[in-house]
Each structure stands twice: as structure tokens, then as C-alpha cells.
mmCIF file of C-alpha atoms in Angstrom:
data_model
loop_
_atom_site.group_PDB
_atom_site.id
_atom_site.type_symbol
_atom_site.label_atom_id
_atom_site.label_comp_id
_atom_site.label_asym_id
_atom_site.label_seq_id
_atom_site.Cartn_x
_atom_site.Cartn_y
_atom_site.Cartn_z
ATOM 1 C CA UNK H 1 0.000 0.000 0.000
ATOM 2 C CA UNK H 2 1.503 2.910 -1.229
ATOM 3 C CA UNK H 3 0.276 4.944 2.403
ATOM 4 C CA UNK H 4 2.264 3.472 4.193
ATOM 5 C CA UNK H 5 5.396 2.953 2.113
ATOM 6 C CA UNK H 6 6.016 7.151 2.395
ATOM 7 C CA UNK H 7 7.864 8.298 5.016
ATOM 8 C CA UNK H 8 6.213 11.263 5.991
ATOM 9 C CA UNK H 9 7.387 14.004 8.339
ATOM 10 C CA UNK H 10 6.018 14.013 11.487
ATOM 11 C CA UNK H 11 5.120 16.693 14.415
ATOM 12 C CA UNK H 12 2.683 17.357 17.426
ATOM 13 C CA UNK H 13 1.355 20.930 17.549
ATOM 14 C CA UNK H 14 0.764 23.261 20.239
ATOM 15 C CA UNK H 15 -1.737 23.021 22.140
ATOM 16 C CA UNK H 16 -4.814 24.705 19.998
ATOM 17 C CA UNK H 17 -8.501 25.694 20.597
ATOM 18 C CA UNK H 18 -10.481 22.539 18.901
ATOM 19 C CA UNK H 19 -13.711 23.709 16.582
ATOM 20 C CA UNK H 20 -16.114 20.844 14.309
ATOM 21 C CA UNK H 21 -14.057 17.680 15.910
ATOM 22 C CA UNK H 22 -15.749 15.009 14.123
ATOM 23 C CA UNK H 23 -13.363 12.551 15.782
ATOM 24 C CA UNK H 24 -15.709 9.759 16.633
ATOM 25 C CA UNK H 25 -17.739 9.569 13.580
ATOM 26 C CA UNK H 26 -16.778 10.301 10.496
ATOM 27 C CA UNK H 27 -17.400 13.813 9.300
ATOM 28 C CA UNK H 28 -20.954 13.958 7.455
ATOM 29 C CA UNK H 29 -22.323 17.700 5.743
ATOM 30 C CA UNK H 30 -25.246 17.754 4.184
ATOM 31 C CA UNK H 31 -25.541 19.467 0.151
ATOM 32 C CA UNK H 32 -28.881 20.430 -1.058
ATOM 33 C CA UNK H 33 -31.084 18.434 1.701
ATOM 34 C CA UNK H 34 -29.063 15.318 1.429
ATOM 35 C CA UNK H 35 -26.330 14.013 3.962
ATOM 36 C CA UNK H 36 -23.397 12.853 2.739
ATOM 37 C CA UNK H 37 -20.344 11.290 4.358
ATOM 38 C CA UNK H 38 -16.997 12.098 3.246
ATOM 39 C CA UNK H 39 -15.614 9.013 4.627
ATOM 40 C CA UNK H 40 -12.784 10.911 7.215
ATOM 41 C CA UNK H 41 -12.118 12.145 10.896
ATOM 42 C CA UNK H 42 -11.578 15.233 10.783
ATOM 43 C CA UNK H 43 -10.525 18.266 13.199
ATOM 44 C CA UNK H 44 -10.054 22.252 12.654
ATOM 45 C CA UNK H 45 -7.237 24.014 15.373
ATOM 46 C CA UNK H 46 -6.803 27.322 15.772
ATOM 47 C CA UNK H 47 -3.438 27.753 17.075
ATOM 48 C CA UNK H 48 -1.787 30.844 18.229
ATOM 49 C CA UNK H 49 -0.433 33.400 15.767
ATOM 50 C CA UNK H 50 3.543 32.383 16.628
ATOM 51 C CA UNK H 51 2.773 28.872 16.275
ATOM 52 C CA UNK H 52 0.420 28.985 13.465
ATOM 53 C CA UNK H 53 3.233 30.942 11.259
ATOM 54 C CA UNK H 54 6.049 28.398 12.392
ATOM 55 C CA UNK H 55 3.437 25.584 11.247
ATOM 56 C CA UNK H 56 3.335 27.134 8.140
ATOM 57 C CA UNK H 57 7.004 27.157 7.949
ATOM 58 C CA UNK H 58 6.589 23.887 8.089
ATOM 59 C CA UNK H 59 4.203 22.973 5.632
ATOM 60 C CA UNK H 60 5.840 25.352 3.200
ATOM 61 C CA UNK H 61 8.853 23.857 3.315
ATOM 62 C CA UNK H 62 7.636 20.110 2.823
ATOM 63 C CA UNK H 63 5.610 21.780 -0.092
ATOM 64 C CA UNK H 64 8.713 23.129 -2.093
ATOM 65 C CA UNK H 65 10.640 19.896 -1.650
ATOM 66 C CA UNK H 66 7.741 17.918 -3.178
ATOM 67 C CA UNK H 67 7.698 20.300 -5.792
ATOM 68 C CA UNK H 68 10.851 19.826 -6.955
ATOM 69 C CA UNK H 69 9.876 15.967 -7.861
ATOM 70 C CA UNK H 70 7.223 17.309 -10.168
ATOM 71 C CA UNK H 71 9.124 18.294 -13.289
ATOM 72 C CA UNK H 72 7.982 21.562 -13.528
ATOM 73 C CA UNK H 73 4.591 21.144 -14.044
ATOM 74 C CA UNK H 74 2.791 24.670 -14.085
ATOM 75 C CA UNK H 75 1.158 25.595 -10.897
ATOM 76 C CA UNK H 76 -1.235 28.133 -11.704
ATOM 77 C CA UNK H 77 -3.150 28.344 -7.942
ATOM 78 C CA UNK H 78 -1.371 28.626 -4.273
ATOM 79 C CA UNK H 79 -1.068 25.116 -3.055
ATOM 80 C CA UNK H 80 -3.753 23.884 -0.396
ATOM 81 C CA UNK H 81 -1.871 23.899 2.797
ATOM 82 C CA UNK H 82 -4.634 22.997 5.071
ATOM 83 C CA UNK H 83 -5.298 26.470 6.691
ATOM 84 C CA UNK H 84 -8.973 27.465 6.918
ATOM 85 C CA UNK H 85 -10.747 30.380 7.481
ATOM 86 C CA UNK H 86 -13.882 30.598 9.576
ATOM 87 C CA UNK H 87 -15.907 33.715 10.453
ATOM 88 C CA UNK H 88 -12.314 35.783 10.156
ATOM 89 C CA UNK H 89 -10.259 33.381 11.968
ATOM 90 C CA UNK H 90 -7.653 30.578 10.795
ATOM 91 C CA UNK H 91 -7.837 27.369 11.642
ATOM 92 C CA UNK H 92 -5.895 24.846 10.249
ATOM 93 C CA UNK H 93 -7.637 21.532 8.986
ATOM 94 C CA UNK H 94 -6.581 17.762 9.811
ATOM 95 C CA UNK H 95 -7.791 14.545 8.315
ATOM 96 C CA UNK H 96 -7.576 10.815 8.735
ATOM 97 C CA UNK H 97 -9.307 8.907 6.591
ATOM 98 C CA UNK H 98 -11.733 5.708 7.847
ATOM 99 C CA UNK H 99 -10.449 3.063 6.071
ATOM 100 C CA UNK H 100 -8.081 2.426 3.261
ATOM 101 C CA UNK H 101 -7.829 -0.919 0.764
ATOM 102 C CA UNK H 102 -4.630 -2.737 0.708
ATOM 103 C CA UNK H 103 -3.170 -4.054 -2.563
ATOM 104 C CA UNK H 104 -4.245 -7.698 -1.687
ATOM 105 C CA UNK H 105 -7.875 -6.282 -1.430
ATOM 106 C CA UNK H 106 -8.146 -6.609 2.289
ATOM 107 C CA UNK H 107 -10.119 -2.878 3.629
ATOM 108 C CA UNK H 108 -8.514 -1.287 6.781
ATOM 109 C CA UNK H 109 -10.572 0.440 9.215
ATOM 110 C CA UNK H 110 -9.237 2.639 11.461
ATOM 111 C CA UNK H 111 -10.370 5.373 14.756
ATOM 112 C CA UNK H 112 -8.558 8.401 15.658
ATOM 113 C CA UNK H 113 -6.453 7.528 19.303
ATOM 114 C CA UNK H 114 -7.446 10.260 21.623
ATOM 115 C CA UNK H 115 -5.138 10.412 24.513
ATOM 116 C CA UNK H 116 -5.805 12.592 28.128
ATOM 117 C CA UNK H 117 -3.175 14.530 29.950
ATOM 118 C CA UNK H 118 -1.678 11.213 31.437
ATOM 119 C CA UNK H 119 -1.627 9.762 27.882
ATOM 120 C CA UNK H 120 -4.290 7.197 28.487
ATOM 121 C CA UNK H 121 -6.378 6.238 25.460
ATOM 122 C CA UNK H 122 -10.036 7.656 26.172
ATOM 123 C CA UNK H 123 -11.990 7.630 23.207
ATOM 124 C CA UNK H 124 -13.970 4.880 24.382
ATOM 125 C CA UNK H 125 -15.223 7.150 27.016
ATOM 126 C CA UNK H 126 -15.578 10.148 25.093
ATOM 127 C CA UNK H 127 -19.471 11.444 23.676
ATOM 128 C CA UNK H 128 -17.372 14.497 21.565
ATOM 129 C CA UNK H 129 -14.922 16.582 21.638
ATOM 130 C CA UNK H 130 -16.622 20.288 21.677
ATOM 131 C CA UNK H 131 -16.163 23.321 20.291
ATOM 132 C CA UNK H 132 -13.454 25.422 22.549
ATOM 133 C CA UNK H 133 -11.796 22.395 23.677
ATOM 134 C CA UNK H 134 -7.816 22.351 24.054
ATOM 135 C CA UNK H 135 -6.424 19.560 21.886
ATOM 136 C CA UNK H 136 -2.698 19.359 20.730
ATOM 137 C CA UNK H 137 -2.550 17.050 17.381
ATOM 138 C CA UNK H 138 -0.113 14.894 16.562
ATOM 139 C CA UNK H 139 0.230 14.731 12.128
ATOM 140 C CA UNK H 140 1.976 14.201 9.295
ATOM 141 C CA UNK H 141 2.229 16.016 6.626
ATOM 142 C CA UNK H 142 1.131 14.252 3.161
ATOM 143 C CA UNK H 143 2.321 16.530 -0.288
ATOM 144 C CA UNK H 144 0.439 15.563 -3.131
ATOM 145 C CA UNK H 145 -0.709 16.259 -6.923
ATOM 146 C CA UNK H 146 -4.261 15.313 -8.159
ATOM 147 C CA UNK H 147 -4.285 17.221 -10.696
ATOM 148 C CA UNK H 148 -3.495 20.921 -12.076
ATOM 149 C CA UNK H 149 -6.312 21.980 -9.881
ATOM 150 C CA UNK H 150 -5.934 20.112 -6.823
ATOM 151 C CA UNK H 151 -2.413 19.740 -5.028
ATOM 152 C CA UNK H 152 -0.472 20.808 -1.701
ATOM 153 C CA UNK H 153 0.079 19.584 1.344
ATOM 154 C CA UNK H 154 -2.559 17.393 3.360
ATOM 155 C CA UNK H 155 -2.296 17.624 7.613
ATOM 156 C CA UNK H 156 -3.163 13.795 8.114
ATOM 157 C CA UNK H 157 -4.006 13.132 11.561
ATOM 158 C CA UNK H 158 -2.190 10.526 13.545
ATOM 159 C CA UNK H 159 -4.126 11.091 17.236
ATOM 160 C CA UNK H 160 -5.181 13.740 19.225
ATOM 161 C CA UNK H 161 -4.186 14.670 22.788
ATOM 162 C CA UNK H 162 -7.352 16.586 24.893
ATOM 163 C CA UNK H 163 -5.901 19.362 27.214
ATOM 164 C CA UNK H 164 -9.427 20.961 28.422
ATOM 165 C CA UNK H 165 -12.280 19.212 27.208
ATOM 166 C CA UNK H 166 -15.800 21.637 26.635
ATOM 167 C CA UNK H 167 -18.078 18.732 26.514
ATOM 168 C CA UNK H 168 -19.750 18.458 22.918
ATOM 169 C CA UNK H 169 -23.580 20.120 23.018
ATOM 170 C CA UNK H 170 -22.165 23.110 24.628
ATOM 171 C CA UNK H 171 -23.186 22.795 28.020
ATOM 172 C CA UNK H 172 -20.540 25.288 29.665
ATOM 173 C CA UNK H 173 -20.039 28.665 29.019
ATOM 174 C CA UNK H 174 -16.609 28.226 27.085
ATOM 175 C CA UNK H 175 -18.520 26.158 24.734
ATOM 176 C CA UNK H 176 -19.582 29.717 23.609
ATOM 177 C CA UNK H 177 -15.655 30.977 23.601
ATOM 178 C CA UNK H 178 -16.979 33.170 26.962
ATOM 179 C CA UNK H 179 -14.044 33.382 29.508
ATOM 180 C CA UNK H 180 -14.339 33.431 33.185
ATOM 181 C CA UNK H 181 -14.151 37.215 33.799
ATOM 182 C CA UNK H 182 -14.452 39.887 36.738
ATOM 183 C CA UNK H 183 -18.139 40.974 37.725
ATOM 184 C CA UNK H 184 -21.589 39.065 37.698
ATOM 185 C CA UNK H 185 -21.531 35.955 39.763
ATOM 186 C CA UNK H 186 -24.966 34.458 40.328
ATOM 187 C CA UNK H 187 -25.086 32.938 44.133
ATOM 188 C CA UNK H 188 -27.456 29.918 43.579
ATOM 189 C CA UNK H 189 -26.947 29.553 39.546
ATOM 190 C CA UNK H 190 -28.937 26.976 38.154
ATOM 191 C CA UNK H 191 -27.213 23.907 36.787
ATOM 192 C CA UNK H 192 -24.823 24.180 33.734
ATOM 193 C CA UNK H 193 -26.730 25.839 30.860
ATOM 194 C CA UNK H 194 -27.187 23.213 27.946
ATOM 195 C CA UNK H 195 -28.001 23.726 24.260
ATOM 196 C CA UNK H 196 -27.770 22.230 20.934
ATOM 197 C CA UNK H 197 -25.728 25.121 19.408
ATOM 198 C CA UNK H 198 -22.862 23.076 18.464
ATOM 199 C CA UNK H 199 -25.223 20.763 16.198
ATOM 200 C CA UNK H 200 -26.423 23.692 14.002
ATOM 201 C CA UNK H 201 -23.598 26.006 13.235
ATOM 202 C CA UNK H 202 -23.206 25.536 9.376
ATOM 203 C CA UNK H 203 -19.806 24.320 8.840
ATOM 204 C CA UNK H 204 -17.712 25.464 5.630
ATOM 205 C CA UNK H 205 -17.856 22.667 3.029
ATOM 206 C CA UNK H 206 -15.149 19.845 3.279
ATOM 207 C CA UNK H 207 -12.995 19.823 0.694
ATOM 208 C CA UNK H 208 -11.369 16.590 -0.702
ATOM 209 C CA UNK H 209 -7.394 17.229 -0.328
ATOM 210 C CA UNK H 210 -6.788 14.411 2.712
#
């Protein structure tokens, strides 16, 4: 399997604010009414601006490199490099995808490891991974060349490691990306306020570069 004959470089970010972790199921989006599944995990992290640019470093680097192996073929576009934009802020994007066939026919299936602080594995345990959670991600970076129209560098996840988990559905306030401030504090506050925000923000549209 040509996967796993690559040797691909290798790195763990920083730890990063999580947003859309589909993690445990595969990431689904629906396109005119109908659902469809594009068959990966997949995870956006916004990291800090120092880290995000040295990440880019990074990826650039790995992207130039390939490019040399592809006989001068015209580039006419900026390479995919897995940074995303989302209401004004960058996030980049990371993949793994569900299964994979091997050349003797046999299908692979595979789950993203999630790991706590201690490095156990918890995704057994896990219901989500929500939006404001702190994650570090541990990838490789996968340069490739579809086509004239569709090349660059893929972020293929290898596991994820939670910091700070916001449980998925929202149900604390930095769910909402509210941090704890000075001022207001309710004496007898009701129980931890719960909604199904995270379920209907309309996610940007997957696009197929894992």
C-alpha cells in the first residue's frame, strides 16, 4: 500500500482551541437536503499566531521539496496547505481517513487515538470533543498532486491529545468561547446551561485534499 510505504514528516502541535471535531464519527455535511459522508475524521485548530506561522514554515517547506519531484509542471493556484478560514479566523484543517484498501484487497478500518493529559487512550469514554476544547494534534504532513487543480500539502491526523475538554452540546459557558471574567456571579446559579448550538452552526464545506 503505497500509504504506508512514504515516510512522511512528522510533528505534534501546540496546544490549539479545537472547533467541528468530528473525531468519533466520520465527518458527514449535508448538500442540497441530502447528507453525505466524506468518509474521514476530521478536526479544525486554531493555534496561536507564533505557532500557526512556524506551522506554516513547516508545511511550506515540505511543499517546495515535493515540488521539486514534479518536473515543472505549471502551478497556476497557491497550493492547499490545510489552513482554513472561519468567520475571520484561521484554523488549520486535519484529516484521517476511515479506512483504506490494501493491494491484496483486504479494507482497513481505522479510529482516531485520543489520549488525556496522562496519555491514556479515552476515546472509548468520550461522547465528543466540543467546540473550545484544548487539543494538541499529533500529524503528518502528506504533499500531493491530483491534478493541475488540486495539489499541496494534506495535515493527516495521527491522534489527538485533549488538554481541556468543553463537553460536545455546549453545556458550559466556554462552549460559547466566553471566559471566566471579573463581575456578575450568580449565588445559587442553576445547573450548567445546555443547548444544541454546536449541532447547528453551518460548517464550511469539506474539501477533498486528505
Amino acid at each position: 500500500d503505497i500509504m504506508e510505504k512514504q515516510k512522511f514528516t512528522k510533528g505534534v502541535t501546540p496546544t490549539g482551541e479545537a472547533l467541528f471535531a468530528h473525531v468519533l464519527k466520520t465527518e458527514v455535511f449535508k448538500s442540497n437536503g441530502t447528507e453525505q459522508d466524506t468518509g474521514k475524521f476530521t478536526i479544525m485548530v486554531k493555534l496561536s499566531k507564533e505557532a500557526q506561522k512556524k506551522l506554516l514554515k513547516k508545511i511550506d517547506d515540505e511543499w517546495e521539496a515535493f515540488k521539486e519531484t514534479l518536473g515543472g509542471k505549471k502551478l497556476k493556484y497557491d497550493y492547499a496547505n490545510g489552513l482554513k478560514e472561519y468567520k475571520d479566523e484561521d484554523y488549520f484543517k486535519f484529516g484521517m481517513k476511515e479506512h483504506f484498501t490494501l493491494k491484496s484487497g483486504e479494507t482497513i478500518h481505522r479510529t482516531v487515538p485520543i489520549f488525556d493529559c496522562d496519555n491514556r487512550e479515552i476515546s472509548k469514554s468520550l461522547t465528543g470533543i466540543g467546540n473550545g476544547s484544548k487539543v494538541r494534534v499529533a500529524y503528518e504532513l502528506a504533499p500531493f498532486f491530483m491534478s493541475d487543480k488540486n495539489y499541496g500539502v494534506s495535515l493527516r491526523m495521527s491522534a489527538i491529545q485533549i488538554i481541556d475538554l468543553v463537553e460536545y452540546g455546549g453545556n458550559s459557558a466556554a462552549g460559547f468561547g466566553f471566559e471566566e471574567t471579573e463581575g456578575y456571579k450568580q449565588e445559587d446559579a442553576d445547573l450548567p446551561f445546555t443547548s444544541s448550538e454546536d449541532e447547528n452552526v453551518e460548517e464550511p464545506k469539506p474539501e477533498d485534499d486528505f
